[in-house]
Tab-separated table of C-alpha atoms and ligand atoms in Angstrom:
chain	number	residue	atom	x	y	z
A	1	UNK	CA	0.000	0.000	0.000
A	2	UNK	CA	2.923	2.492	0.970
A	3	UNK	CA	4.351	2.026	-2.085
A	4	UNK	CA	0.999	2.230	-4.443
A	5	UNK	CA	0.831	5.473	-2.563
A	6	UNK	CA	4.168	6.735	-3.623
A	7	UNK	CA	3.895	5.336	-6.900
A	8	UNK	CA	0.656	7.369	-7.461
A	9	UNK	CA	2.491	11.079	-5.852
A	10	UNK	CA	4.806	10.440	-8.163
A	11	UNK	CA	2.460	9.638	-11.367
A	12	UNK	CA	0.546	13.153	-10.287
A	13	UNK	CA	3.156	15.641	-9.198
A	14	UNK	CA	4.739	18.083	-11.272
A	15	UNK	CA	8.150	16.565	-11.773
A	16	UNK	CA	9.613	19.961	-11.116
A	17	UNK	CA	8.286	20.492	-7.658
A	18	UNK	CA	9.712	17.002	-6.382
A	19	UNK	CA	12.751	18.680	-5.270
A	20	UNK	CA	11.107	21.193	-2.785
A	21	UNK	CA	9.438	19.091	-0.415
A	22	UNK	CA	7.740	20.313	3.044
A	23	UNK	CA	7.537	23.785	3.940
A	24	UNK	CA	10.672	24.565	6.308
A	25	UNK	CA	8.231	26.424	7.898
A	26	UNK	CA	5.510	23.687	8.801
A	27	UNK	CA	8.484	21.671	9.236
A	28	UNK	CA	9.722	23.839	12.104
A	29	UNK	CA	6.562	24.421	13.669
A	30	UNK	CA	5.713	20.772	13.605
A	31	UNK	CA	9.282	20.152	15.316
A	32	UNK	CA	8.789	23.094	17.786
A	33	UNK	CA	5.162	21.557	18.403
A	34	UNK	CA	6.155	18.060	19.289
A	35	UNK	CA	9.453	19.249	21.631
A	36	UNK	CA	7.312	22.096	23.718
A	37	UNK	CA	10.056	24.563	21.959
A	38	UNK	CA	9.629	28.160	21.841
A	39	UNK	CA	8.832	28.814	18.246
A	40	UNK	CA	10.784	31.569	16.777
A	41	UNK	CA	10.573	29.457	13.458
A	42	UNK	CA	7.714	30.118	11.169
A	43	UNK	CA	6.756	34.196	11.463
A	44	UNK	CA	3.470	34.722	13.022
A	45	UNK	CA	2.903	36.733	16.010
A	46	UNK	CA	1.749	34.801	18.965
A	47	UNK	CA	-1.263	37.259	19.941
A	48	UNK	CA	-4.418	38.454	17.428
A	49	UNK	CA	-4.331	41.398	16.042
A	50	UNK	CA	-7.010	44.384	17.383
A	51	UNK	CA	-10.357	43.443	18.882
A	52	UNK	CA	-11.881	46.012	16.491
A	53	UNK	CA	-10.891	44.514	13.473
A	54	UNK	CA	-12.256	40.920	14.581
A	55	UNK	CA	-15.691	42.615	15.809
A	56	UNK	CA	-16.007	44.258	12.487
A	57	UNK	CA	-15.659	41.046	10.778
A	58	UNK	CA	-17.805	39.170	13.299
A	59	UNK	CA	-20.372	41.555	12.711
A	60	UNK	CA	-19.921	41.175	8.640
A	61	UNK	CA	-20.306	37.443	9.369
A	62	UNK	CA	-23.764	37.440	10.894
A	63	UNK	CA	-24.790	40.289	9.270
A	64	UNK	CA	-23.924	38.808	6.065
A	65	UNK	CA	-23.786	38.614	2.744
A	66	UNK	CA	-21.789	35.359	3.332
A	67	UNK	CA	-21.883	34.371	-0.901
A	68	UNK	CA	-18.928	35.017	-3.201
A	69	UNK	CA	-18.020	38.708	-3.666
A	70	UNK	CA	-16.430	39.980	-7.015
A	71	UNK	CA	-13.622	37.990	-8.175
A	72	UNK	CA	-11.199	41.031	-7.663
A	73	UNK	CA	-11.993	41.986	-4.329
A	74	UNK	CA	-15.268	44.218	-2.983
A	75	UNK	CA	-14.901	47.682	-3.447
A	76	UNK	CA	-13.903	49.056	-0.106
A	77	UNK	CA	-11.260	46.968	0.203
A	78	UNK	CA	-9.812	48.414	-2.538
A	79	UNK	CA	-10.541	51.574	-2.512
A	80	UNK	CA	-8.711	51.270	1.580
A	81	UNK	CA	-5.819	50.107	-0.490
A	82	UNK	CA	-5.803	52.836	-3.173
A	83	UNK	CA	-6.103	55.679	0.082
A	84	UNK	CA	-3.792	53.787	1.972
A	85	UNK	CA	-1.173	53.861	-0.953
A	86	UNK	CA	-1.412	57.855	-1.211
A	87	UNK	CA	-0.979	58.323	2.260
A	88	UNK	CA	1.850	56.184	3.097
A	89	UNK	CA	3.562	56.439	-0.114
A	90	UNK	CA	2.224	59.185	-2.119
A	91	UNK	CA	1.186	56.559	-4.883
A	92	UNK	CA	-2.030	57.142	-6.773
A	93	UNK	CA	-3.430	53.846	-7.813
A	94	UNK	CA	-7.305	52.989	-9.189
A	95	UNK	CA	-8.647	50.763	-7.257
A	96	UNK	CA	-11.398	49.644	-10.165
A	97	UNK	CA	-8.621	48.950	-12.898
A	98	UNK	CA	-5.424	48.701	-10.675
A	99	UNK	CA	-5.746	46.252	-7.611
A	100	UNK	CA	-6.612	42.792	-7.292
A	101	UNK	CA	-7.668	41.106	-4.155
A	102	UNK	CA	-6.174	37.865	-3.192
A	103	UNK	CA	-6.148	34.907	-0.806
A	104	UNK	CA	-2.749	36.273	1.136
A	105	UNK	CA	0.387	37.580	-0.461
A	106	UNK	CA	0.633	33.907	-1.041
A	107	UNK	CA	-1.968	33.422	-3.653
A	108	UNK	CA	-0.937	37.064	-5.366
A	109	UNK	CA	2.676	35.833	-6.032
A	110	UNK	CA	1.068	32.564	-7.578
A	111	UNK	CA	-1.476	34.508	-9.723
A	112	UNK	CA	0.486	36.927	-10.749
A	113	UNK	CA	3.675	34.961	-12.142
A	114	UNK	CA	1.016	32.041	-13.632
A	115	UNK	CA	-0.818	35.384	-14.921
A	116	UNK	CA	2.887	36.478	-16.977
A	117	UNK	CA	4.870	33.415	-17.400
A	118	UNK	CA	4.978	31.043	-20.043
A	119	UNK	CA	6.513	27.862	-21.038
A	120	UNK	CA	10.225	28.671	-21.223
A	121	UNK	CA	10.489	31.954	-19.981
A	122	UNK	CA	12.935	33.012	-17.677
A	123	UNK	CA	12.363	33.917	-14.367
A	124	UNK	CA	15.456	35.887	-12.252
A	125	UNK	CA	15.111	35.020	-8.385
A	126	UNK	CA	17.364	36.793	-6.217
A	127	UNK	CA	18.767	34.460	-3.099
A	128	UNK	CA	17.867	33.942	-0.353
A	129	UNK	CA	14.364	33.714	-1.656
A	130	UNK	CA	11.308	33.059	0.092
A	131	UNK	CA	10.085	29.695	-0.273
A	132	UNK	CA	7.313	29.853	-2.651
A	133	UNK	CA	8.916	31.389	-5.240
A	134	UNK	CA	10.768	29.046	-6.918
A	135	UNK	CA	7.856	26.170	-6.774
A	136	UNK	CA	5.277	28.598	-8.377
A	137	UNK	CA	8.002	29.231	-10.990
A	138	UNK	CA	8.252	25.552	-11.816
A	139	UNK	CA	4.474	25.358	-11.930
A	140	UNK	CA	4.521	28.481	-14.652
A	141	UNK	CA	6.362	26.262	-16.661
A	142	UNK	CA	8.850	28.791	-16.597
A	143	UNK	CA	13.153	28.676	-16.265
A	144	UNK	CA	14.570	30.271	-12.934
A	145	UNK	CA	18.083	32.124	-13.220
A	146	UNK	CA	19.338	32.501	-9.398
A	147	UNK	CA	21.337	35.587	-8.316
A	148	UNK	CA	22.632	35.579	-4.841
A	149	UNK	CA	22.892	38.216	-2.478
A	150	UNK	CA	25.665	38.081	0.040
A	151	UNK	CA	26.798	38.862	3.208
A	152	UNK	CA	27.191	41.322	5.200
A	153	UNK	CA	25.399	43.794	3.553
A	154	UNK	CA	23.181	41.399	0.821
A	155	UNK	CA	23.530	44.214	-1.805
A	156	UNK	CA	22.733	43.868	-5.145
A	157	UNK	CA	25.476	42.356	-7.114
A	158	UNK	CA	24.848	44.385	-10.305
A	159	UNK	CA	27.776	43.119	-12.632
A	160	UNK	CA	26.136	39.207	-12.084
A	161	UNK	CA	23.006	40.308	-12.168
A	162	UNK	CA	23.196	42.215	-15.635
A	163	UNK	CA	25.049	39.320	-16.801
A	164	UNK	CA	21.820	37.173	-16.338
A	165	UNK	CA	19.397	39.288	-17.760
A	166	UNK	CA	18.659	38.141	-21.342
A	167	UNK	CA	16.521	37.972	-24.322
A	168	UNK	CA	14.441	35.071	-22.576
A	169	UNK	CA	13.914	36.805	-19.426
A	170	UNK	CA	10.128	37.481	-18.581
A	171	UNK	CA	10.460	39.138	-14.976
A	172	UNK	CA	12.310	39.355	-11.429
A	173	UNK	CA	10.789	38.957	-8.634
A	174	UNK	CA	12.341	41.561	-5.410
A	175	UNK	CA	11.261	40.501	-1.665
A	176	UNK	CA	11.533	44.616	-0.087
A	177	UNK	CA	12.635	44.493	2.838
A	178	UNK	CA	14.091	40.837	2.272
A	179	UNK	CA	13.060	38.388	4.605
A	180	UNK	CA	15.335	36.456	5.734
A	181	UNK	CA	18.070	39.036	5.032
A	182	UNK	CA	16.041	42.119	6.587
A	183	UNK	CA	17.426	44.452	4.345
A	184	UNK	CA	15.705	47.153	2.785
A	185	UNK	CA	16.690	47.831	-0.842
A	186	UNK	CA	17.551	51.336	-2.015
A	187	UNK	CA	16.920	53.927	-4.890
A	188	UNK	CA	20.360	53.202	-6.582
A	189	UNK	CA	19.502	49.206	-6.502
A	190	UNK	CA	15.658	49.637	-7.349
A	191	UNK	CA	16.462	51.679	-10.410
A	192	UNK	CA	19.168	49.503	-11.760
A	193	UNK	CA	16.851	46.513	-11.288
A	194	UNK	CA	14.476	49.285	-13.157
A	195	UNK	CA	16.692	50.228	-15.630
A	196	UNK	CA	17.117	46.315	-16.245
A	197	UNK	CA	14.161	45.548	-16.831
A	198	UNK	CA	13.657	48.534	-19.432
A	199	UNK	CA	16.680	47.341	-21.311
A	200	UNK	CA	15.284	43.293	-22.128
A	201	UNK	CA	11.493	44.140	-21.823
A	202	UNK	CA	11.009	42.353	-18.528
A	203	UNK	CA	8.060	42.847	-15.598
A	204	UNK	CA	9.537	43.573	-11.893
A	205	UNK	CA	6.975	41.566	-9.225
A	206	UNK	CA	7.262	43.233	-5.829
A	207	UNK	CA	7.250	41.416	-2.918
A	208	UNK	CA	6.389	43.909	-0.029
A	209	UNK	CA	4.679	41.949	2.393
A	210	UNK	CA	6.580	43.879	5.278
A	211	UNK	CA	6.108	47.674	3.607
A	212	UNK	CA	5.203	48.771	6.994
A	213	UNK	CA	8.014	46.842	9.233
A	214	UNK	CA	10.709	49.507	7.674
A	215	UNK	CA	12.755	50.961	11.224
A	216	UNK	CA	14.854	53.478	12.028
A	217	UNK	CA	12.733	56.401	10.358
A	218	UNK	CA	13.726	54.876	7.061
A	219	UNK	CA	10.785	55.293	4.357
A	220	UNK	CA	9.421	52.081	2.412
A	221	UNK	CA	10.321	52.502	-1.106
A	222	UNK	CA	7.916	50.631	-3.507
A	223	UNK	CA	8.940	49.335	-6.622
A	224	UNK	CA	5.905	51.747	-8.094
A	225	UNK	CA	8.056	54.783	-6.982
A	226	UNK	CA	10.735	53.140	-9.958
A	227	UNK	CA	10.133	55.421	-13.156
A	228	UNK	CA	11.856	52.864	-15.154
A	229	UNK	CA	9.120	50.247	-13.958
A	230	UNK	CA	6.235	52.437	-14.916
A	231	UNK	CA	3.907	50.090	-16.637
A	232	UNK	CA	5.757	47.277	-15.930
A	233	UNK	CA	5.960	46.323	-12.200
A	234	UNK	CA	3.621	44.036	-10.019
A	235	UNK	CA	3.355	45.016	-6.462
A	236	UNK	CA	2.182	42.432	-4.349
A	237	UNK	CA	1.038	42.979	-0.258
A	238	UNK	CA	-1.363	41.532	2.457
A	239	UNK	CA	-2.724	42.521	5.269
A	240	UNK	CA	-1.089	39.476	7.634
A	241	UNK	CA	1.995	40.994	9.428
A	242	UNK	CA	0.867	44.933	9.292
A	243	UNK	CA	-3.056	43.592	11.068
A	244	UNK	CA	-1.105	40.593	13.053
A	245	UNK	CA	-3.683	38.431	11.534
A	246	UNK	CA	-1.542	36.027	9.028
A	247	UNK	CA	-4.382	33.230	9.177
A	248	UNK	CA	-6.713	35.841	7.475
A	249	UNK	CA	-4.804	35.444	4.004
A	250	UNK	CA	-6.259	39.004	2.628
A	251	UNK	CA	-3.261	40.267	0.265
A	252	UNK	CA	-3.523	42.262	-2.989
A	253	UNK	CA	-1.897	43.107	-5.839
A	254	UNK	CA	-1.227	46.430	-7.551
A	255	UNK	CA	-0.480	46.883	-11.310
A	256	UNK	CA	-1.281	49.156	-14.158
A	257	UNK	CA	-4.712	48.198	-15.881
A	258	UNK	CA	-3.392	46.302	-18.813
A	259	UNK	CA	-0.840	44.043	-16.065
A	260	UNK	CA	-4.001	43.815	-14.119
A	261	UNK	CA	-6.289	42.019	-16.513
A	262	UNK	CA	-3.069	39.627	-16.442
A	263	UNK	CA	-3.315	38.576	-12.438
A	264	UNK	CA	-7.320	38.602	-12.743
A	265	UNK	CA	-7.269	36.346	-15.229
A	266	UNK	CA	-5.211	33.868	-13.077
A	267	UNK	CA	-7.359	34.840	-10.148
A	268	UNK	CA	-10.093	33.815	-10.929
A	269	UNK	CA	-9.338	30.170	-11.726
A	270	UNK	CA	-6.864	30.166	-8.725
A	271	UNK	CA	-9.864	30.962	-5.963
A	272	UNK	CA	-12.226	32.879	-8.066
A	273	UNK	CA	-12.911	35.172	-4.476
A	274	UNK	CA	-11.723	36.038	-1.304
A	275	UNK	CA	-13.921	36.620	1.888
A	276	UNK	CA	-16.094	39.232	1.451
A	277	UNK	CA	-16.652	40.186	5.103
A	278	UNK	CA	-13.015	39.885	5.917
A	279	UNK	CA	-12.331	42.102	3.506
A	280	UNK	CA	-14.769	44.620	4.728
A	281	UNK	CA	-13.324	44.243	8.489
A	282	UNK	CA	-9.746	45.096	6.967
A	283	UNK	CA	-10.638	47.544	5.060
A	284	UNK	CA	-11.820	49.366	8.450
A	285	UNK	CA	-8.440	48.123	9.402
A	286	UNK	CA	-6.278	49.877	6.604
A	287	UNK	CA	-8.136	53.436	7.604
A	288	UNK	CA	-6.690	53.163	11.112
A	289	UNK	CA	-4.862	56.849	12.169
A	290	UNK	CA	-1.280	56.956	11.587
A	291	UNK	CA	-0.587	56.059	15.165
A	292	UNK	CA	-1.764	52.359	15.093
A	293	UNK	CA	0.909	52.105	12.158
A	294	UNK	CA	3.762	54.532	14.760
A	295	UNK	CA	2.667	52.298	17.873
A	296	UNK	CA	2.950	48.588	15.579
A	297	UNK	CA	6.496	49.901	14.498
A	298	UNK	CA	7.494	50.985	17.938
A	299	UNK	CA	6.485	47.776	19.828
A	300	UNK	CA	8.703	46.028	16.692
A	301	UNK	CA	11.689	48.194	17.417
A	302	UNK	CA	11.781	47.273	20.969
A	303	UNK	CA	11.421	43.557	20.438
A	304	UNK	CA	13.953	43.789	17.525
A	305	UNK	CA	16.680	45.338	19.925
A	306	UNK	CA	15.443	42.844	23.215
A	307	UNK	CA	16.212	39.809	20.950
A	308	UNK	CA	19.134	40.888	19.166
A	309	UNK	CA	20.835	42.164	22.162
A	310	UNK	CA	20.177	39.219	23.777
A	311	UNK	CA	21.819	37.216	20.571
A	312	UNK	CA	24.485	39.507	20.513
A	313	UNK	CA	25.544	38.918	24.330
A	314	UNK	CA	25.470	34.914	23.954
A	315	UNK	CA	28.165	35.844	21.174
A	316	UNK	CA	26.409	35.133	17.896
A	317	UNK	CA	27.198	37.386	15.218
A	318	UNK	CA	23.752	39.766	14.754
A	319	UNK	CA	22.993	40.884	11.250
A	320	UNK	CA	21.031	44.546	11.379
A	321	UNK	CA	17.335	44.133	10.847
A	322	UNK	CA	16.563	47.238	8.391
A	323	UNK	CA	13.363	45.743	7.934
A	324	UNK	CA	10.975	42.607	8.576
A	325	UNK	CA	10.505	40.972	11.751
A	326	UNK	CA	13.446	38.741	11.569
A	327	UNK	CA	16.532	38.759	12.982
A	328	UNK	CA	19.869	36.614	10.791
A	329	UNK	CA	22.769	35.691	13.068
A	330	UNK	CA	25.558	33.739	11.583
A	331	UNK	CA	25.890	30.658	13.612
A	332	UNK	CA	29.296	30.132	13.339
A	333	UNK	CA	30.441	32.880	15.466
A	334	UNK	CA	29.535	29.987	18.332
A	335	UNK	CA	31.160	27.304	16.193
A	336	UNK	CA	28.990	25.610	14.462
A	337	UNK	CA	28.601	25.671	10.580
A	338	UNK	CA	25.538	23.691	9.561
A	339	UNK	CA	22.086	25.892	10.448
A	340	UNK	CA	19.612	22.468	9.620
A	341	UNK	CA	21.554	20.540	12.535
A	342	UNK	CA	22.154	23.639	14.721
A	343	UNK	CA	17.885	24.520	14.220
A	344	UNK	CA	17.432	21.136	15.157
A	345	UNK	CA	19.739	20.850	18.249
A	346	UNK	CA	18.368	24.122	19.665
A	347	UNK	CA	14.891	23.019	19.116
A	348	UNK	CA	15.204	19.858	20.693
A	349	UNK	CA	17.957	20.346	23.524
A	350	UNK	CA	17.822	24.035	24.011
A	351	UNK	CA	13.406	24.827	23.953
A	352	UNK	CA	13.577	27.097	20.910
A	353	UNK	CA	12.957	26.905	17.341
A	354	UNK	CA	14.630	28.831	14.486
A	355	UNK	CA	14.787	28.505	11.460
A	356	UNK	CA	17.642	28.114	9.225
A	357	UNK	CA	17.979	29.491	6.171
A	358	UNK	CA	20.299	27.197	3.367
A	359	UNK	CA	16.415	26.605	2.323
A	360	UNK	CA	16.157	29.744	1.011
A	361	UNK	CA	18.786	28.977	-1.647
A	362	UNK	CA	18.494	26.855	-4.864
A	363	UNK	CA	21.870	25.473	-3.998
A	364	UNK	CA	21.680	24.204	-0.100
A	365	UNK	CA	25.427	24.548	0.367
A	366	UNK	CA	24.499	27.862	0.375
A	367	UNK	CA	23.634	29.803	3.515
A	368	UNK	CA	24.278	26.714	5.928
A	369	UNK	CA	25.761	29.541	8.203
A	370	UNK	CA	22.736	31.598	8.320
A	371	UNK	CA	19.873	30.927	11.178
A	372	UNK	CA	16.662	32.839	11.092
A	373	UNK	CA	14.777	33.920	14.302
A	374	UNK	CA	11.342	35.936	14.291
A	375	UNK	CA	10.491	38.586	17.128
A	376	UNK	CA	7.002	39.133	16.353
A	377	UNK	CA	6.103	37.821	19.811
A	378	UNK	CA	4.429	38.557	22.952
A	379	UNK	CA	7.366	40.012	25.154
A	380	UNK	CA	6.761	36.838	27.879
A	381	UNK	CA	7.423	34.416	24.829
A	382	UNK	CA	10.794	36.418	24.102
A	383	UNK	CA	11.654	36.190	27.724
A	384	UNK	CA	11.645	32.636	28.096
A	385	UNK	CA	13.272	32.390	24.697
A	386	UNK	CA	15.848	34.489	26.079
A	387	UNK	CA	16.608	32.483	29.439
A	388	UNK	CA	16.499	29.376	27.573
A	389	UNK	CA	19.057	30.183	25.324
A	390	UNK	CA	21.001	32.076	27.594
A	391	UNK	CA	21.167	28.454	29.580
A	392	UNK	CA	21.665	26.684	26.848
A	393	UNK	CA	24.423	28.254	25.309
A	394	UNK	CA	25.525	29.287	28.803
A	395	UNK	CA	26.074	25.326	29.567
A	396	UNK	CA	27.797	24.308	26.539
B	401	PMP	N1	6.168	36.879	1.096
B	401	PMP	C1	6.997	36.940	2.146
B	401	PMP	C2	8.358	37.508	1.960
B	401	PMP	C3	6.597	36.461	3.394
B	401	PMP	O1	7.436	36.503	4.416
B	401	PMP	C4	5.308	35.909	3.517
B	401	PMP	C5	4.898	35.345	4.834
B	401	PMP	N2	3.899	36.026	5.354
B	401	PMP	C6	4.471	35.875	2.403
B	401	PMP	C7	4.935	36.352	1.207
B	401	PMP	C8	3.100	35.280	2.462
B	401	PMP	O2	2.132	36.210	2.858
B	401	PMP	P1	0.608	35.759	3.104
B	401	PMP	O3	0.559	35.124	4.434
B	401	PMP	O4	-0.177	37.023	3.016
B	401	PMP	O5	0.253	34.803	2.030
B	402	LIG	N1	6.153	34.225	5.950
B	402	LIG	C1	6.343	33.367	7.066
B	402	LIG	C2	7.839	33.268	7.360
B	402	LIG	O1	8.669	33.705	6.605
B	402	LIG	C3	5.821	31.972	6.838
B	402	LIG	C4	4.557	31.841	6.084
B	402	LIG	C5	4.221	30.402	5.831
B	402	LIG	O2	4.297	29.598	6.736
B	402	LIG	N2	3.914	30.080	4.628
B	402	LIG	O3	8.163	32.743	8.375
């Protein structure tokens, strides 16, 4: 029976996704799950986020309607998006012809590069990449081209990547800020990427999931604020880490009309609709005064510094978080040089999961120095994850 079952995953899978497996992330949690661990692994906050928001949608619920809503998202929604994007980024966008509502970031990544990509095309992923990327590549049909960013700083290595830009290339696809790096591109990198793009014909997809996780009184820049990507870029956001609500899967993505039609054709044959009255409660949500955004980035700072002071001090090498809510530490500042086997010592010996990051590159030789931890946690869950690794490490 096992092996009729194996035989039959293997008739029915895409060959191409073989190779990518579980989710580190459920993996992780699973682990973290079964060993009691702390889970600083997969990054979702361990608290809901305001009561408001939930009693909006609870009152959507049993008000009703509770029947699909317009493939592209109800109205509000988007028009909360479209005022949203003027006042946090002085962006005008339409929200009839210009955004499309999706099931999480998630879904707009998938229906946007099935939405461009054909057979054959090239794809340009820039490494460490998140983990969907790659899979809903393969599933395009399309050919991916890595480019990896490197420590310390993870800039953009312009002479490789203009080197792999071709004639085949369709689009590039930019996680700002980076997660798991935590960098924060800038307006020399974004318009070389731009200018790139311009140059073979290719789309830019936007990854800005964490948009408003940028610290230190830096601004978010969008790849829509890219001249050279006028009329050729795909934003893509959701509501999950800004709202602290990451099982809602309400995302969206932004993109001149004619680009549009392109991810709404996907859409609608990838879940036709979201959830109407979760949209309406986030919509409520997006209007929130600028201080709900001030007081979400404040509490973030201070967990940010907690954690990676408290990394720092057990002697692990702290990258700087410029964005995200993810701290990198290079493990081998404590001597060890393999992050799987270090992720799954400290989950099971030392209480806390982590997650490490070789999975974010194509080649896993890659990044097996490089251990992931999120901070988007209650301040008692950082504690204990504090004093346990303080006595783990401390009783090496
Ligand atoms: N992109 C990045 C870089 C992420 O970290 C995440 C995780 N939230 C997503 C996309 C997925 O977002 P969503 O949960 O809205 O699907
Ligand atoms: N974005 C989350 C992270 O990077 C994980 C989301 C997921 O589990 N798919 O940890």
């Amino acid at each position: 029976m096992q092996n009729e079952e194996n035989h039959l995953t293997d008739e029915i899978a895409i060959q191409g996704l073989r190779p990518f497996g579980t989710s580190i992330f459920t993996e992780m949690s699973v682990l973290a799950n079964q060993h009691g661990a702390v889970n600083l692994s997969q990054g979702f906050p361990d608290f809901d986020g305001p009561r408001s928001i939930r009693e909006k949608a609870a009152e959507a619920l049993v008000r009703g309607p509770n029947q699909y809503v317009l493939s592209y998202g109800i109205p509000v929604f988007r028009e909360a998006v479209a005022r949203k994007m003027k006042r946090f980024h002085d962006l005008d966008v339409d929200p009839d012809t210009e955004i499309t509502v999706t099931s999480g970031a998630t879904e707009a990544l998938a229906a946007t590069l099935l939405g461009i990509l054909e057979t054959d095309d090239e794809v340009i992923l820039l490494e460490p990449s998140y983990d969907s990327y790659a899979p809903v590549a393969v599933m395009a049909g399309a050919k991916i081209r890595y480019v990896s960013l490197d420590a310390p700083d993870f800039s953009l290595p312009r002479e490789k990547l203009a080197e792999t830009f071709n004639g085949n290339t369709k689009a590039i696809l930019i996680n700002n800020p980076q997660n798991p790096c935590c960098k924060t591109y800038n307006r020399e990198e974004l318009s070389f990427i731009g200018e790139l793009c311009k140059k073979y014909d290719a789309y830019a997809v936007g990854d800005e999931v964490y948009e408003h996780l940028v610290y230190d009184g830096h601004k978010h820049l969008s790849l829509l604020h890219v001249p050279e990507l006028k009329n050729r870029c795909f934003v893509v956001s959701s509501t999950a880490k800004t709202f602290s609500m990451t099982g809602w899967k309400i995302g969206y993505v932004i993109a001149a009309p004619n680009l549009t039609n392109a991810v709404r054709m996907s859409h609608q044959f990838l879940t036709f609709c979201g959830q109407g009255p979760l949209q309406e409660a986030m919509a409520f949500a997006i209007d929130f005064p600028d201080s709900y955004y001030h007081e979400l980035l404040a509490d973030y700072t201070k967990k940010r510094d907690r954690l990676s002071d408290a990394l720092a001090s057990l002697g692990l090498k702290v990258f700087p978080t410029a964005g995200t809510y993810y701290l990198l530490v290079d493990i081998r500042s404590l001597g060890y040089d393999d992050d799987v086997s270090f992720c799954r010592m400290l989950t099971e010996k030392g209480g806390v999961a982590a997650i490490p990051c070789s999975c974010f590159w194509n080649n896993r030789s890659r990044g097996k120095e490089l251990v992931r931890f999120c901070f988007c946690k209650k301040d008692e869950t950082l504690e204990e994850a504090i004093n346990r690794l303080s006595a783990f490490f401390g009783r090496r």
